[in-house]
């Protein structure tokens, strides 16, 4: 993706020092463009926990590089394997909901183990981290091409009229290594010359929509309007939304979709108003073990401070101000589950399928087990 005309990914290896991983520190967007160097596993853990990086795909890619840094550190420890396993636990505990994190850590553990010498292990860790990042970008690009067909069809049905798309949170290229999941079809449609407009949910409490999605869409010149989180239902009742598209942090193989808190309410409103509701996700986001999203997917609970305080840009600085009575209790669930029955279709790198076990396993037959 381009920022002020220059191509960037959200994470990359420093050109002159391969022991340094660089990220866009998303805490400062849209106000400041800050690049942060990550030189140790502890810095990687902090960057995930405190949301310098965020979004399922990018969390996975960052964890992949974290494991490579762990292998570099392990080389100086008495037990390489012991150190690697301890640091993998730290990474796994950094954020619970996005399954891409454990997917990437487990992939790294299995691959690094195959190295005979410490040098081999480090080289394998590096190669796998790069592969995780490249394949994330690749999958997201394909999601864009498949999702484009959906937008094209709506545009044709409207005889070339504007396609109004509602999205929640940020599932754009900032949430992945490049392209994004939910926003990838939007960029593809815009590039294909389709008349589109995006309703951007602000996405309280961290405001990923208002700050990140709006910034990304603006960088690509995609027409968009930021709305408060409660507006979507009203827009749908008045025929102002043609489709909803969101990303996912974990999707069961039966089609239940975990995504940023508030997504479920949008899906309910979409169902009530016959607006199609799509979840776009690379297969690294599918949990092949979990069957019942509501019962099984761990929902992150973050600090109540994120609800009671709001931050913004004032006089050149990011400032935090208190919104609520200081003594009031607040609660901050990060995600909710949209049950499969509310999801029209899932868009993956292999194509579009229904949100159910049969259709998902038909698209990924290698995941079929005998049971
Ligand atoms: O808490 P975040 O910002 O990491 O939120 C996760 C997400 O980015 C969203 O839920 C997104 O819609 C899923 S797609 C990566």
CSV table of C-alpha atoms in Angstrom, one decimal, residues 206-346:
chain,number,residue,atom,x,y,z
A,206,UNK,CA,-10.1,2.2,20.4
A,207,UNK,CA,-11.6,3.9,17.4
A,208,UNK,CA,-9.8,1.8,14.8
A,209,UNK,CA,-12.5,2.8,12.2
A,210,UNK,CA,-12.3,6.5,12.7
A,211,UNK,CA,-8.5,6.6,13.0
A,212,UNK,CA,-7.2,3.8,10.9
A,213,UNK,CA,-9.8,2.7,8.3
A,214,UNK,CA,-10.6,6.4,7.5
A,215,UNK,CA,-6.9,7.2,7.2
A,216,UNK,CA,-6.2,4.2,4.9
A,217,UNK,CA,-9.2,4.9,2.7
A,218,UNK,CA,-8.1,8.5,2.5
A,219,UNK,CA,-4.6,7.5,1.4
A,220,UNK,CA,-6.2,5.5,-1.4
A,221,UNK,CA,-8.7,8.3,-2.2
A,222,UNK,CA,-11.7,6.0,-1.6
A,223,UNK,CA,-14.8,8.1,-0.8
A,224,UNK,CA,-15.9,7.4,2.8
A,225,UNK,CA,-17.9,8.8,5.7
A,226,UNK,CA,-17.2,8.1,9.4
A,227,UNK,CA,-20.2,7.3,11.5
A,228,UNK,CA,-20.8,6.7,15.2
A,229,UNK,CA,-21.1,3.0,16.0
A,230,UNK,CA,-24.9,3.1,16.5
A,231,UNK,CA,-25.8,4.6,13.1
A,232,UNK,CA,-25.5,1.5,10.9
A,233,UNK,CA,-29.0,0.1,11.7
A,234,UNK,CA,-30.6,3.4,10.8
A,235,UNK,CA,-28.7,3.6,7.5
A,236,UNK,CA,-29.8,0.0,6.6
A,237,UNK,CA,-33.5,0.8,7.4
A,238,UNK,CA,-33.3,3.6,4.9
A,239,UNK,CA,-31.6,1.6,2.1
A,240,UNK,CA,-28.3,3.4,2.4
A,241,UNK,CA,-26.2,0.2,2.8
A,242,UNK,CA,-25.8,-2.3,0.0
A,243,UNK,CA,-23.5,-4.7,1.8
A,244,UNK,CA,-21.6,-5.0,5.1
A,245,UNK,CA,-18.1,-6.4,5.0
A,246,UNK,CA,-15.9,-7.1,8.0
A,247,UNK,CA,-12.7,-9.0,8.8
A,248,UNK,CA,-12.3,-11.6,11.5
A,249,UNK,CA,-9.9,-12.5,14.3
A,250,UNK,CA,-10.9,-16.1,14.5
A,251,UNK,CA,-13.5,-18.0,12.5
A,252,UNK,CA,-14.6,-21.5,13.5
A,253,UNK,CA,-14.6,-24.2,10.8
A,254,UNK,CA,-18.4,-24.1,11.2
A,255,UNK,CA,-18.5,-20.4,10.2
A,256,UNK,CA,-18.9,-18.5,13.5
A,257,UNK,CA,-17.0,-15.2,13.1
A,258,UNK,CA,-15.2,-13.5,16.0
A,259,UNK,CA,-14.5,-9.9,15.2
A,260,UNK,CA,-14.2,-6.5,16.9
A,261,UNK,CA,-16.9,-5.8,19.5
A,262,UNK,CA,-20.1,-4.5,17.9
A,263,UNK,CA,-19.9,-6.6,14.8
A,264,UNK,CA,-22.7,-8.9,16.0
A,265,UNK,CA,-25.1,-6.0,16.3
A,266,UNK,CA,-24.3,-4.9,12.7
A,267,UNK,CA,-25.0,-8.5,11.5
A,268,UNK,CA,-28.4,-8.5,13.3
A,269,UNK,CA,-29.3,-5.2,11.7
A,270,UNK,CA,-28.2,-6.5,8.3
A,271,UNK,CA,-30.3,-9.6,8.6
A,272,UNK,CA,-33.3,-7.6,9.6
A,273,UNK,CA,-32.9,-5.4,6.6
A,274,UNK,CA,-31.9,-8.1,4.1
A,275,UNK,CA,-28.5,-6.5,3.6
A,276,UNK,CA,-25.8,-9.1,2.7
A,277,UNK,CA,-23.2,-9.5,5.4
A,278,UNK,CA,-19.7,-10.8,4.4
A,279,UNK,CA,-16.7,-11.8,6.4
A,280,UNK,CA,-13.4,-11.6,4.6
A,281,UNK,CA,-10.5,-13.6,6.0
A,282,UNK,CA,-7.4,-15.5,5.1
A,283,UNK,CA,-7.4,-19.2,6.0
A,284,UNK,CA,-4.8,-18.5,8.7
A,285,UNK,CA,-7.8,-17.0,10.6
A,286,UNK,CA,-9.8,-20.2,10.5
A,287,UNK,CA,-9.7,-22.3,13.7
A,288,UNK,CA,-9.9,-25.9,12.6
A,289,UNK,CA,-10.4,-27.1,16.1
A,290,UNK,CA,-13.3,-25.0,17.3
A,291,UNK,CA,-16.8,-25.7,16.4
A,292,UNK,CA,-18.9,-23.4,18.6
A,293,UNK,CA,-17.7,-19.8,18.5
A,294,UNK,CA,-19.8,-18.5,21.4
A,295,UNK,CA,-18.7,-21.2,23.7
A,296,UNK,CA,-15.2,-21.7,22.7
A,297,UNK,CA,-13.5,-18.6,21.3
A,298,UNK,CA,-11.6,-16.7,24.0
A,299,UNK,CA,-12.8,-13.1,24.1
A,300,UNK,CA,-10.1,-10.6,25.2
A,301,UNK,CA,-11.1,-8.3,28.0
A,302,UNK,CA,-9.0,-5.1,28.0
A,303,UNK,CA,-8.5,-2.3,30.5
A,304,UNK,CA,-11.6,-0.4,31.5
A,305,UNK,CA,-9.5,2.8,31.0
A,306,UNK,CA,-9.9,2.4,27.2
A,307,UNK,CA,-13.7,2.9,27.7
A,308,UNK,CA,-13.5,5.7,30.3
A,309,UNK,CA,-10.8,7.7,28.5
A,310,UNK,CA,-10.4,8.9,24.9
A,311,UNK,CA,-7.3,10.0,23.2
A,312,UNK,CA,-6.8,12.4,20.3
A,313,UNK,CA,-4.5,15.0,18.8
A,314,UNK,CA,-4.1,18.4,20.5
A,315,UNK,CA,-1.4,21.0,19.9
A,316,UNK,CA,0.9,18.5,18.2
A,317,UNK,CA,0.6,15.8,20.9
A,318,UNK,CA,-1.5,12.7,21.4
A,319,UNK,CA,-3.5,13.5,24.6
A,320,UNK,CA,-5.8,11.3,26.7
A,321,UNK,CA,-8.9,12.8,28.4
A,322,UNK,CA,-11.4,11.4,30.8
A,323,UNK,CA,-14.9,10.9,29.4
A,324,UNK,CA,-16.8,9.2,32.2
A,325,UNK,CA,-17.2,9.8,35.9
A,326,UNK,CA,-13.9,8.8,37.4
A,327,UNK,CA,-15.4,6.4,39.9
A,328,UNK,CA,-17.8,4.6,37.5
A,329,UNK,CA,-17.1,1.1,36.7
A,330,UNK,CA,-16.5,0.2,33.1
A,331,UNK,CA,-16.0,-3.0,31.1
A,332,UNK,CA,-14.1,-3.6,27.9
A,333,UNK,CA,-14.7,-6.8,25.9
A,334,UNK,CA,-12.7,-6.6,22.7
A,335,UNK,CA,-14.6,-8.9,20.5
A,336,UNK,CA,-17.9,-10.6,19.9
A,337,UNK,CA,-19.2,-13.6,17.9
A,338,UNK,CA,-21.4,-13.3,14.9
A,339,UNK,CA,-23.0,-16.7,14.5
A,340,UNK,CA,-22.7,-18.4,11.1
A,341,UNK,CA,-26.5,-18.1,10.5
A,342,UNK,CA,-26.1,-14.3,10.2
A,343,UNK,CA,-23.1,-14.4,7.8
A,344,UNK,CA,-24.1,-14.4,4.1
A,345,UNK,CA,-20.8,-15.6,2.8
A,346,UNK,CA,-17.1,-15.9,3.8
